[in-house]
Amino acid sequence: MDRLDNTVRPYAWGSPTAIPHLLGVQPTGEPQAEMWMGAHPGAPSRTERGTLVEVVDTDPERELGAGAVAKFGPRLPFLLKILAAGAPLSLQVHPDLEQAQEGFADEELRGVPLDAPHRNYKDANHKPELICALTEFDGLCGFRDPLRTADLLDGLGVDSLKPYVDLLRAHPEEAALREVLTAVLTADPEEMAHTVAEATAACTRLGGDHAPYAGLAHHYPGDRGVIAAMLLNHVRLQPGEALFLGAGIPHAYLSGMGVEIMANSDNVLRCGLTPKHVDVPELLRVVRFEAGDAGVLRPEASPDGEEVYETPIDEFRLSRYVLPEGGTAHDLTLDTPQILLCTAGSVRAGELELAPGQSVFVPADEKAEVSGAGTVFRATVIV
């Protein structure tokens, strides 16, 4: 197995202290948003054999296993991250596989440069993802029931929100959500900024269920995404709890640190809380206008101590082992590729000692045994 040397991405919303604290290093004063573990070309992990992209490219079947190559092609299908949000991320959705393929092909045909700020599709893959909390973690996930949202908005006493309240109460669910989100995203910018300011003052005054949206407005004053965010469920995860974000589900992470895993893609369509490009027509094509609970996941324990976060996705499978002091070793050998990440304590993976924040890549069929006292996350695929 290969010890991984991973890149930390300094996005502006990152916490300056959370990842350094996990790694046991001094903060730099700069935001430390995400640490990437995998073979994404944007920031591949490094090993003594070269980058993980180079390692996989040299012999895909040896590194990934014949089953994974047959199903997903000669590339590592997932990207594992540690994510540390010190400020809210943009409100966003991800396309399904067919939408990503169509969108990527269209932008390629039109000659839109891959690095163009108005480009929507960086690749032809979908990007389902799972976030598992390491600390208390706040987020927005999926549309709230329209009638509950109508009550939330009505309680603000903002006249310019009354038409949205009426739509949410009068229409069938899908139509109501579509019409209100469309109206918010296409409203006159000056009028919307005034509405956001009034709504922010009311949220700050009322607190309670309104408090998360006042916090958003503090980071993004006047942003129409503050009103769009009020259509979504607010959820607070406790350590060990998780959220699965499938295609078309609007979401945003607000604060906290977690382990995130996703299909190996960078396709994001934004709908607010960002200075970046917002393509309203394409966004509305991708969003699923379905209300429901946020769907908090808790791991399902197996007899061997593995705790699995079940999702409907084959490109990744995330689980964890909480290893007690003096416990027995666990054989984790699989015929698929794995990344093992220590998040607490001290874990031994094969001949390598792992401290919090350290990780290894385990090729398919490579002997993988873990022991020690701590927590280790296991990322692999389903074939």
mmCIF file of C-alpha atoms in Angstrom:
data_model
loop_
_atom_site.group_PDB
_atom_site.id
_atom_site.type_symbol
_atom_site.label_atom_id
_atom_site.label_comp_id
_atom_site.label_asym_id
_atom_site.label_seq_id
_atom_site.Cartn_x
_atom_site.Cartn_y
_atom_site.Cartn_z
ATOM 1 C CA MET A 1 0.000 0.000 0.000
ATOM 2 C CA ASP A 2 1.049 3.605 -0.599
ATOM 3 C CA ARG A 3 1.140 6.409 1.944
ATOM 4 C CA LEU A 4 -0.580 9.460 0.444
ATOM 5 C CA ASP A 5 0.700 13.019 0.427
ATOM 6 C CA ASN A 6 -2.400 15.128 -0.137
ATOM 7 C CA THR A 7 -3.132 18.671 -1.310
ATOM 8 C CA VAL A 8 -5.115 21.097 0.851
ATOM 9 C CA ARG A 9 -7.219 23.529 -1.165
ATOM 10 C CA PRO A 10 -7.370 27.097 0.276
ATOM 11 C CA TYR A 11 -10.889 28.087 -0.824
ATOM 12 C CA ALA A 12 -12.127 31.295 0.788
ATOM 13 C CA TRP A 13 -14.899 29.571 2.785
ATOM 14 C CA GLY A 14 -12.481 27.176 4.505
ATOM 15 C CA SER A 15 -11.741 27.160 8.224
ATOM 16 C CA PRO A 16 -8.210 28.430 8.972
ATOM 17 C CA THR A 17 -7.839 26.082 11.955
ATOM 18 C CA ALA A 18 -9.884 22.861 11.616
ATOM 19 C CA ILE A 19 -7.695 20.883 9.180
ATOM 20 C CA PRO A 20 -4.412 22.065 10.743
ATOM 21 C CA HIS A 21 -5.742 21.002 14.166
ATOM 22 C CA LEU A 22 -6.641 17.550 12.792
ATOM 23 C CA LEU A 23 -3.184 17.199 11.223
ATOM 24 C CA GLY A 24 -1.396 18.492 14.311
ATOM 25 C CA VAL A 25 0.295 21.363 12.457
ATOM 26 C CA GLN A 26 0.360 25.121 12.958
ATOM 27 C CA PRO A 27 -2.292 27.116 11.070
ATOM 28 C CA THR A 28 -0.936 29.351 8.331
ATOM 29 C CA GLY A 29 -3.597 32.017 8.814
ATOM 30 C CA GLU A 30 -5.043 31.175 5.395
ATOM 31 C CA PRO A 31 -8.301 29.236 4.904
ATOM 32 C CA GLN A 32 -7.850 25.462 4.681
ATOM 33 C CA ALA A 33 -11.044 24.220 2.993
ATOM 34 C CA GLU A 34 -10.544 20.714 1.567
ATOM 35 C CA MET A 35 -7.881 18.020 1.619
ATOM 36 C CA TRP A 36 -8.178 15.827 -1.481
ATOM 37 C CA MET A 37 -7.364 12.109 -1.474
ATOM 38 C CA GLY A 38 -7.546 10.375 -4.826
ATOM 39 C CA ALA A 39 -6.645 10.639 -8.493
ATOM 40 C CA HIS A 40 -8.520 13.756 -9.550
ATOM 41 C CA PRO A 41 -6.301 15.530 -12.117
ATOM 42 C CA GLY A 42 -6.891 18.856 -10.373
ATOM 43 C CA ALA A 43 -4.953 17.786 -7.264
ATOM 44 C CA PRO A 44 -3.939 14.102 -7.315
ATOM 45 C CA SER A 45 -2.470 12.529 -4.200
ATOM 46 C CA ARG A 46 1.262 11.863 -4.338
ATOM 47 C CA THR A 47 3.008 8.583 -3.507
ATOM 48 C CA GLU A 48 6.584 7.304 -3.659
ATOM 49 C CA ARG A 49 5.628 5.816 -7.051
ATOM 50 C CA GLY A 50 4.430 9.139 -8.468
ATOM 51 C CA THR A 51 1.027 10.805 -8.393
ATOM 52 C CA LEU A 52 -1.937 8.499 -7.923
ATOM 53 C CA VAL A 53 -3.000 9.357 -11.482
ATOM 54 C CA GLU A 54 0.379 8.090 -12.746
ATOM 55 C CA VAL A 55 0.212 4.990 -10.539
ATOM 56 C CA VAL A 56 -3.232 4.029 -11.855
ATOM 57 C CA ASP A 57 -2.381 4.856 -15.480
ATOM 58 C CA THR A 58 0.680 2.583 -15.382
ATOM 59 C CA ASP A 59 -1.387 -0.552 -14.720
ATOM 60 C CA PRO A 60 -5.123 0.072 -14.155
ATOM 61 C CA GLU A 61 -6.118 -3.562 -13.667
ATOM 62 C CA ARG A 62 -3.327 -4.165 -11.172
ATOM 63 C CA GLU A 63 -4.200 -1.069 -9.114
ATOM 64 C CA LEU A 64 -7.998 -1.007 -9.457
ATOM 65 C CA GLY A 65 -8.883 -4.646 -10.112
ATOM 66 C CA ALA A 66 -10.450 -6.124 -13.227
ATOM 67 C CA GLY A 67 -13.992 -5.682 -11.920
ATOM 68 C CA ALA A 68 -13.612 -1.953 -11.251
ATOM 69 C CA VAL A 69 -11.954 -1.321 -14.622
ATOM 70 C CA ALA A 70 -14.692 -3.252 -16.443
ATOM 71 C CA LYS A 71 -17.423 -1.256 -14.679
ATOM 72 C CA PHE A 72 -15.942 2.250 -14.403
ATOM 73 C CA GLY A 73 -13.019 2.339 -16.836
ATOM 74 C CA PRO A 74 -9.285 2.721 -16.101
ATOM 75 C CA ARG A 75 -9.604 5.439 -13.441
ATOM 76 C CA LEU A 76 -10.278 5.670 -9.724
ATOM 77 C CA PRO A 77 -14.044 6.326 -9.654
ATOM 78 C CA PHE A 78 -14.201 8.312 -6.391
ATOM 79 C CA LEU A 79 -12.612 11.300 -4.692
ATOM 80 C CA LEU A 80 -12.275 11.372 -0.894
ATOM 81 C CA LYS A 81 -11.940 14.653 1.002
ATOM 82 C CA ILE A 82 -11.730 16.177 4.415
ATOM 83 C CA LEU A 83 -13.920 19.283 4.226
ATOM 84 C CA ALA A 84 -13.765 22.103 6.777
ATOM 85 C CA ALA A 85 -16.305 24.901 6.317
ATOM 86 C CA GLY A 86 -15.634 28.100 8.237
ATOM 87 C CA ALA A 87 -18.232 29.954 6.149
ATOM 88 C CA PRO A 88 -21.146 28.774 3.976
ATOM 89 C CA LEU A 89 -20.424 27.195 0.600
ATOM 90 C CA SER A 90 -22.443 28.182 -2.452
ATOM 91 C CA LEU A 91 -25.996 26.903 -2.840
ATOM 92 C CA GLN A 92 -25.649 24.273 -5.569
ATOM 93 C CA VAL A 93 -26.866 21.157 -7.378
ATOM 94 C CA HIS A 94 -25.131 18.443 -9.396
ATOM 95 C CA PRO A 95 -26.370 16.876 -12.656
ATOM 96 C CA ASP A 96 -27.208 13.234 -13.196
ATOM 97 C CA LEU A 97 -25.031 11.202 -15.562
ATOM 98 C CA GLU A 98 -27.124 11.818 -18.679
ATOM 99 C CA GLN A 99 -27.350 15.568 -17.994
ATOM 100 C CA ALA A 100 -23.591 15.767 -17.419
ATOM 101 C CA GLN A 101 -22.832 13.929 -20.656
ATOM 102 C CA GLU A 102 -25.213 16.132 -22.639
ATOM 103 C CA GLY A 103 -24.014 19.355 -21.039
ATOM 104 C CA PHE A 104 -20.327 18.518 -21.463
ATOM 105 C CA ALA A 105 -20.785 17.517 -25.107
ATOM 106 C CA ASP A 106 -22.730 20.725 -25.833
ATOM 107 C CA GLU A 107 -20.107 23.012 -24.292
ATOM 108 C CA GLU A 108 -17.315 21.127 -26.060
ATOM 109 C CA LEU A 109 -19.165 21.504 -29.376
ATOM 110 C CA ARG A 110 -19.598 25.239 -28.765
ATOM 111 C CA GLY A 111 -15.915 25.600 -27.933
ATOM 112 C CA VAL A 112 -16.394 26.899 -24.376
ATOM 113 C CA PRO A 113 -12.930 26.744 -22.733
ATOM 114 C CA LEU A 114 -12.703 24.335 -19.785
ATOM 115 C CA ASP A 115 -11.436 27.131 -17.556
ATOM 116 C CA ALA A 116 -14.039 29.690 -18.660
ATOM 117 C CA PRO A 117 -15.835 31.196 -15.642
ATOM 118 C CA HIS A 118 -19.224 30.650 -17.334
ATOM 119 C CA ARG A 119 -18.549 26.977 -18.109
ATOM 120 C CA ASN A 120 -20.970 24.606 -16.315
ATOM 121 C CA TYR A 121 -19.567 21.157 -17.131
ATOM 122 C CA LYS A 122 -15.909 20.389 -16.444
ATOM 123 C CA ASP A 123 -16.349 16.694 -17.332
ATOM 124 C CA ALA A 124 -18.972 14.206 -18.514
ATOM 125 C CA ASN A 125 -19.583 12.545 -15.137
ATOM 126 C CA HIS A 126 -22.210 12.904 -12.433
ATOM 127 C CA LYS A 127 -21.273 13.966 -8.894
ATOM 128 C CA PRO A 128 -23.338 12.252 -6.199
ATOM 129 C CA GLU A 129 -21.727 12.832 -2.809
ATOM 130 C CA LEU A 130 -21.846 11.859 0.848
ATOM 131 C CA ILE A 131 -20.723 14.005 3.781
ATOM 132 C CA CYS A 132 -20.082 12.385 7.168
ATOM 133 C CA ALA A 133 -19.676 14.754 10.125
ATOM 134 C CA LEU A 134 -16.487 14.699 12.194
ATOM 135 C CA THR A 135 -17.706 17.658 14.259
ATOM 136 C CA GLU A 136 -21.157 19.175 14.650
ATOM 137 C CA PHE A 137 -22.001 20.066 11.053
ATOM 138 C CA ASP A 138 -24.664 22.450 9.704
ATOM 139 C CA GLY A 139 -26.081 22.231 6.214
ATOM 140 C CA LEU A 140 -29.037 22.784 3.921
ATOM 141 C CA CYS A 141 -30.349 19.761 2.028
ATOM 142 C CA GLY A 142 -33.359 19.352 -0.242
ATOM 143 C CA PHE A 143 -36.622 21.279 -0.434
ATOM 144 C CA ARG A 144 -38.725 21.683 2.687
ATOM 145 C CA ASP A 145 -42.478 21.036 2.413
ATOM 146 C CA PRO A 146 -43.869 24.122 0.583
ATOM 147 C CA LEU A 147 -46.530 24.782 3.221
ATOM 148 C CA ARG A 148 -43.914 24.840 6.000
ATOM 149 C CA THR A 149 -41.766 27.171 3.916
ATOM 150 C CA ALA A 150 -44.775 29.419 3.335
ATOM 151 C CA ASP A 151 -45.227 29.693 7.110
ATOM 152 C CA LEU A 152 -41.501 30.438 7.570
ATOM 153 C CA LEU A 153 -41.564 33.226 4.977
ATOM 154 C CA ASP A 154 -44.908 34.611 6.141
ATOM 155 C CA GLY A 155 -43.551 34.892 9.670
ATOM 156 C CA LEU A 156 -40.967 37.419 8.488
ATOM 157 C CA GLY A 157 -43.621 40.035 7.735
ATOM 158 C CA VAL A 158 -41.872 41.165 4.535
ATOM 159 C CA ASP A 159 -44.401 42.442 1.979
ATOM 160 C CA SER A 160 -42.279 41.564 -1.069
ATOM 161 C CA LEU A 161 -42.250 37.909 0.017
ATOM 162 C CA LYS A 162 -46.071 37.658 0.063
ATOM 163 C CA PRO A 163 -46.343 36.541 -3.610
ATOM 164 C CA TYR A 164 -43.972 33.646 -2.857
ATOM 165 C CA VAL A 165 -46.037 32.706 0.187
ATOM 166 C CA ASP A 166 -49.211 32.667 -1.927
ATOM 167 C CA LEU A 167 -47.568 30.512 -4.629
ATOM 168 C CA LEU A 168 -46.293 28.001 -2.089
ATOM 169 C CA ARG A 169 -49.766 27.640 -0.573
ATOM 170 C CA ALA A 170 -51.780 27.592 -3.807
ATOM 171 C CA HIS A 171 -49.903 25.306 -6.198
ATOM 172 C CA PRO A 172 -49.066 21.608 -6.323
ATOM 173 C CA GLU A 173 -45.684 20.925 -4.718
ATOM 174 C CA GLU A 174 -43.485 20.671 -7.818
ATOM 175 C CA ALA A 175 -45.048 23.674 -9.550
ATOM 176 C CA ALA A 176 -44.854 25.791 -6.386
ATOM 177 C CA LEU A 177 -41.182 25.099 -5.799
ATOM 178 C CA ARG A 178 -40.293 25.631 -9.458
ATOM 179 C CA GLU A 179 -42.203 28.921 -9.736
ATOM 180 C CA VAL A 180 -40.818 30.381 -6.531
ATOM 181 C CA LEU A 181 -37.180 29.421 -7.209
ATOM 182 C CA THR A 182 -37.489 30.772 -10.758
ATOM 183 C CA ALA A 183 -38.995 34.021 -9.469
ATOM 184 C CA VAL A 184 -36.223 34.465 -6.895
ATOM 185 C CA LEU A 185 -33.436 33.841 -9.417
ATOM 186 C CA THR A 186 -34.890 36.099 -12.126
ATOM 187 C CA ALA A 187 -36.094 39.012 -9.972
ATOM 188 C CA ASP A 188 -34.736 42.516 -10.454
ATOM 189 C CA PRO A 189 -31.371 42.593 -8.617
ATOM 190 C CA GLU A 190 -32.029 45.872 -6.784
ATOM 191 C CA GLU A 191 -35.493 44.826 -5.671
ATOM 192 C CA MET A 192 -34.192 41.442 -4.548
ATOM 193 C CA ALA A 193 -31.346 43.037 -2.583
ATOM 194 C CA HIS A 194 -33.925 45.162 -0.746
ATOM 195 C CA THR A 195 -36.034 42.049 -0.028
ATOM 196 C CA VAL A 196 -32.997 40.189 1.278
ATOM 197 C CA ALA A 197 -32.107 43.107 3.563
ATOM 198 C CA GLU A 198 -35.626 43.200 5.031
ATOM 199 C CA ALA A 199 -35.717 39.410 5.415
ATOM 200 C CA THR A 200 -32.283 39.421 7.063
ATOM 201 C CA ALA A 201 -33.352 41.966 9.656
ATOM 202 C CA ALA A 202 -36.460 39.915 10.444
ATOM 203 C CA CYS A 203 -34.491 36.633 10.661
ATOM 204 C CA THR A 204 -32.006 38.260 13.029
ATOM 205 C CA ARG A 205 -34.811 39.594 15.217
ATOM 206 C CA LEU A 206 -36.817 36.359 15.304
ATOM 207 C CA GLY A 207 -33.987 33.809 15.686
ATOM 208 C CA GLY A 208 -35.052 30.170 16.138
ATOM 209 C CA ASP A 209 -35.776 28.504 12.784
ATOM 210 C CA HIS A 210 -34.871 31.762 11.050
ATOM 211 C CA ALA A 211 -31.402 32.049 12.611
ATOM 212 C CA PRO A 212 -29.462 29.997 10.005
ATOM 213 C CA TYR A 213 -30.617 32.327 7.240
ATOM 214 C CA ALA A 214 -29.526 35.407 9.164
ATOM 215 C CA GLY A 215 -26.086 33.778 9.325
ATOM 216 C CA LEU A 216 -26.079 33.261 5.568
ATOM 217 C CA ALA A 217 -26.929 36.900 4.976
ATOM 218 C CA HIS A 218 -24.039 37.956 7.199
ATOM 219 C CA HIS A 219 -21.645 36.248 4.766
ATOM 220 C CA TYR A 220 -23.574 37.123 1.580
ATOM 221 C CA PRO A 221 -25.452 40.400 2.164
ATOM 222 C CA GLY A 222 -28.071 41.088 -0.486
ATOM 223 C CA ASP A 223 -27.518 37.741 -2.233
ATOM 224 C CA ARG A 224 -30.724 36.242 -3.691
ATOM 225 C CA GLY A 225 -29.401 32.870 -2.541
ATOM 226 C CA VAL A 226 -30.454 33.818 1.006
ATOM 227 C CA ILE A 227 -34.120 33.683 -0.085
ATOM 228 C CA ALA A 228 -33.531 30.543 -2.193
ATOM 229 C CA ALA A 229 -31.934 28.901 0.860
ATOM 230 C CA MET A 230 -35.128 29.456 2.846
ATOM 231 C CA LEU A 231 -36.813 26.881 0.597
ATOM 232 C CA LEU A 232 -34.475 24.165 1.925
ATOM 233 C CA ASN A 233 -34.298 21.958 5.003
ATOM 234 C CA HIS A 234 -31.802 23.070 7.631
ATOM 235 C CA VAL A 235 -30.043 20.101 9.249
ATOM 236 C CA ARG A 236 -27.476 19.822 12.030
ATOM 237 C CA LEU A 237 -25.442 16.613 11.956
ATOM 238 C CA GLN A 238 -23.788 15.147 15.023
ATOM 239 C CA PRO A 239 -20.389 13.418 14.624
ATOM 240 C CA GLY A 240 -20.868 10.126 12.769
ATOM 241 C CA GLU A 241 -24.092 11.209 11.039
ATOM 242 C CA ALA A 242 -24.140 11.782 7.291
ATOM 243 C CA LEU A 243 -26.050 13.239 4.345
ATOM 244 C CA PHE A 244 -26.290 11.770 0.853
ATOM 245 C CA LEU A 245 -26.724 14.310 -1.957
ATOM 246 C CA GLY A 246 -28.029 12.776 -5.151
ATOM 247 C CA ALA A 247 -28.443 14.437 -8.547
ATOM 248 C CA GLY A 248 -30.625 17.535 -8.648
ATOM 249 C CA ILE A 249 -30.836 17.999 -4.862
ATOM 250 C CA PRO A 250 -30.104 21.613 -3.891
ATOM 251 C CA HIS A 251 -27.759 21.871 -0.928
ATOM 252 C CA ALA A 252 -25.150 23.955 0.849
ATOM 253 C CA TYR A 253 -22.732 23.240 3.672
ATOM 254 C CA LEU A 254 -22.707 25.985 6.306
ATOM 255 C CA SER A 255 -20.154 25.075 8.987
ATOM 256 C CA GLY A 256 -18.227 22.166 10.467
ATOM 257 C CA MET A 257 -15.758 19.471 9.398
ATOM 258 C CA GLY A 258 -16.511 16.149 7.764
ATOM 259 C CA VAL A 259 -15.293 13.330 5.561
ATOM 260 C CA GLU A 260 -16.733 13.762 2.062
ATOM 261 C CA ILE A 261 -16.762 11.237 -0.764
ATOM 262 C CA MET A 262 -18.065 11.720 -4.284
ATOM 263 C CA ALA A 263 -17.908 10.408 -7.803
ATOM 264 C CA ASN A 264 -14.754 11.735 -9.461
ATOM 265 C CA SER A 265 -16.290 14.852 -11.007
ATOM 266 C CA ASP A 266 -16.214 18.629 -10.657
ATOM 267 C CA ASN A 267 -19.618 19.493 -12.134
ATOM 268 C CA VAL A 268 -21.454 22.147 -10.088
ATOM 269 C CA LEU A 269 -24.440 24.329 -10.975
ATOM 270 C CA ARG A 270 -24.821 27.219 -8.534
ATOM 271 C CA CYS A 271 -27.982 29.031 -7.520
ATOM 272 C CA GLY A 272 -26.723 31.580 -5.015
ATOM 273 C CA LEU A 273 -24.425 32.482 -2.105
ATOM 274 C CA THR A 274 -21.573 32.999 -4.538
ATOM 275 C CA PRO A 275 -19.995 35.648 -6.763
ATOM 276 C CA LYS A 276 -19.499 32.943 -9.415
ATOM 277 C CA HIS A 277 -21.556 32.328 -12.550
ATOM 278 C CA VAL A 278 -25.210 31.305 -12.126
ATOM 279 C CA ASP A 279 -26.778 29.771 -15.259
ATOM 280 C CA VAL A 280 -30.471 29.971 -14.359
ATOM 281 C CA PRO A 281 -31.953 28.046 -17.341
ATOM 282 C CA GLU A 282 -29.474 25.168 -16.972
ATOM 283 C CA LEU A 283 -29.919 25.125 -13.209
ATOM 284 C CA LEU A 284 -33.704 24.846 -13.563
ATOM 285 C CA ARG A 285 -33.214 21.963 -16.017
ATOM 286 C CA VAL A 286 -31.175 20.033 -13.447
ATOM 287 C CA VAL A 287 -32.964 20.756 -10.153
ATOM 288 C CA ARG A 288 -35.402 18.135 -8.878
ATOM 289 C CA PHE A 289 -38.402 19.982 -7.461
ATOM 290 C CA GLU A 290 -39.317 17.407 -4.841
ATOM 291 C CA ALA A 291 -39.847 18.149 -1.150
ATOM 292 C CA GLY A 292 -38.852 15.797 1.640
ATOM 293 C CA ASP A 293 -36.793 15.396 4.789
ATOM 294 C CA ALA A 294 -33.045 15.931 4.640
ATOM 295 C CA GLY A 295 -32.549 12.192 5.164
ATOM 296 C CA VAL A 296 -29.876 11.945 7.863
ATOM 297 C CA LEU A 297 -27.890 8.702 7.504
ATOM 298 C CA ARG A 298 -26.484 6.700 10.380
ATOM 299 C CA PRO A 299 -24.055 3.846 9.738
ATOM 300 C CA GLU A 300 -25.199 0.236 9.722
ATOM 301 C CA ALA A 301 -22.884 -1.967 11.783
ATOM 302 C CA SER A 302 -21.772 -5.414 10.592
ATOM 303 C CA PRO A 303 -20.539 -8.252 12.843
ATOM 304 C CA ASP A 304 -16.882 -7.545 11.993
ATOM 305 C CA GLY A 305 -17.119 -3.964 13.278
ATOM 306 C CA GLU A 306 -17.456 -2.204 9.935
ATOM 307 C CA GLU A 307 -20.016 0.631 9.992
ATOM 308 C CA VAL A 308 -21.340 1.255 6.481
ATOM 309 C CA TYR A 309 -23.063 4.361 5.103
ATOM 310 C CA GLU A 310 -25.499 2.859 2.605
ATOM 311 C CA THR A 311 -26.150 4.818 -0.611
ATOM 312 C CA PRO A 312 -27.602 3.918 -4.043
ATOM 313 C CA ILE A 313 -24.245 4.681 -5.729
ATOM 314 C CA ASP A 314 -21.654 2.173 -6.970
ATOM 315 C CA GLU A 315 -18.798 4.636 -7.665
ATOM 316 C CA PHE A 316 -18.141 4.874 -3.954
ATOM 317 C CA ARG A 317 -18.775 3.060 -0.696
ATOM 318 C CA LEU A 318 -17.862 4.721 2.603
ATOM 319 C CA SER A 319 -17.539 2.959 5.940
ATOM 320 C CA ARG A 320 -15.615 3.352 9.165
ATOM 321 C CA TYR A 321 -14.042 1.277 11.906
ATOM 322 C CA VAL A 322 -13.882 2.574 15.465
ATOM 323 C CA LEU A 323 -11.001 0.534 16.889
ATOM 324 C CA PRO A 324 -10.881 0.093 20.675
ATOM 325 C CA GLU A 325 -7.676 -0.079 22.703
ATOM 326 C CA GLY A 326 -6.450 -3.665 22.757
ATOM 327 C CA GLY A 327 -8.872 -4.811 20.059
ATOM 328 C CA THR A 328 -8.108 -7.384 17.392
ATOM 329 C CA ALA A 329 -6.804 -6.537 13.919
ATOM 330 C CA HIS A 330 -9.256 -6.334 11.010
ATOM 331 C CA ASP A 331 -8.545 -7.809 7.584
ATOM 332 C CA LEU A 332 -9.755 -5.254 5.017
ATOM 333 C CA THR A 333 -8.413 -6.980 1.881
ATOM 334 C CA LEU A 334 -10.688 -6.462 -1.149
ATOM 335 C CA ASP A 335 -10.577 -7.046 -4.911
ATOM 336 C CA THR A 336 -11.312 -3.314 -5.391
ATOM 337 C CA PRO A 337 -9.152 -0.206 -4.728
ATOM 338 C CA GLN A 338 -9.314 1.405 -1.304
ATOM 339 C CA ILE A 339 -8.267 4.573 0.480
ATOM 340 C CA LEU A 340 -7.965 4.299 4.261
ATOM 341 C CA LEU A 341 -8.080 7.540 6.261
ATOM 342 C CA CYS A 342 -7.370 7.902 9.977
ATOM 343 C CA THR A 343 -9.428 10.633 11.683
ATOM 344 C CA ALA A 344 -8.726 9.926 15.374
ATOM 345 C CA GLY A 345 -6.242 8.084 17.559
ATOM 346 C CA SER A 346 -3.402 6.020 16.099
ATOM 347 C CA VAL A 347 -4.032 3.333 13.497
ATOM 348 C CA ARG A 348 -1.675 0.830 11.889
ATOM 349 C CA ALA A 349 -2.415 -0.052 8.258
ATOM 350 C CA GLY A 350 -0.131 -2.858 7.175
ATOM 351 C CA GLU A 351 3.371 -1.644 8.023
ATOM 352 C CA LEU A 352 2.357 2.044 8.109
ATOM 353 C CA GLU A 353 1.405 4.067 11.187
ATOM 354 C CA LEU A 354 -1.384 6.571 10.570
ATOM 355 C CA ALA A 355 -2.053 9.647 12.703
ATOM 356 C CA PRO A 356 -5.214 11.767 12.291
ATOM 357 C CA GLY A 357 -5.479 13.145 8.769
ATOM 358 C CA GLN A 358 -3.081 10.587 7.261
ATOM 359 C CA SER A 359 -4.175 8.139 4.570
ATOM 360 C CA VAL A 360 -3.037 5.268 2.351
ATOM 361 C CA PHE A 361 -4.017 3.873 -1.043
ATOM 362 C CA VAL A 362 -4.511 0.109 -1.118
ATOM 363 C CA PRO A 363 -4.460 -1.512 -4.596
ATOM 364 C CA ALA A 364 -6.987 -4.233 -5.408
ATOM 365 C CA ASP A 365 -6.174 -7.611 -3.822
ATOM 366 C CA GLU A 366 -3.401 -6.065 -1.717
ATOM 367 C CA LYS A 367 -3.280 -7.383 1.843
ATOM 368 C CA ALA A 368 -4.834 -4.736 4.085
ATOM 369 C CA GLU A 369 -4.952 -5.199 7.842
ATOM 370 C CA VAL A 370 -5.726 -2.418 10.318
ATOM 371 C CA SER A 371 -5.250 -2.311 14.063
ATOM 372 C CA GLY A 372 -4.665 0.176 16.851
ATOM 373 C CA ALA A 373 -6.910 2.500 18.832
ATOM 374 C CA GLY A 374 -8.706 5.109 16.758
ATOM 375 C CA THR A 375 -11.076 5.708 13.865
ATOM 376 C CA VAL A 376 -10.362 4.797 10.260
ATOM 377 C CA PHE A 377 -12.604 5.521 7.278
ATOM 378 C CA ARG A 378 -12.583 3.132 4.344
ATOM 379 C CA ALA A 379 -13.433 4.308 0.813
ATOM 380 C CA THR A 380 -13.884 1.830 -2.031
ATOM 381 C CA VAL A 381 -16.266 0.960 -4.885
ATOM 382 C CA ILE A 382 -19.005 -1.602 -5.527
ATOM 383 C CA VAL A 383 -18.541 -3.922 -8.509
#
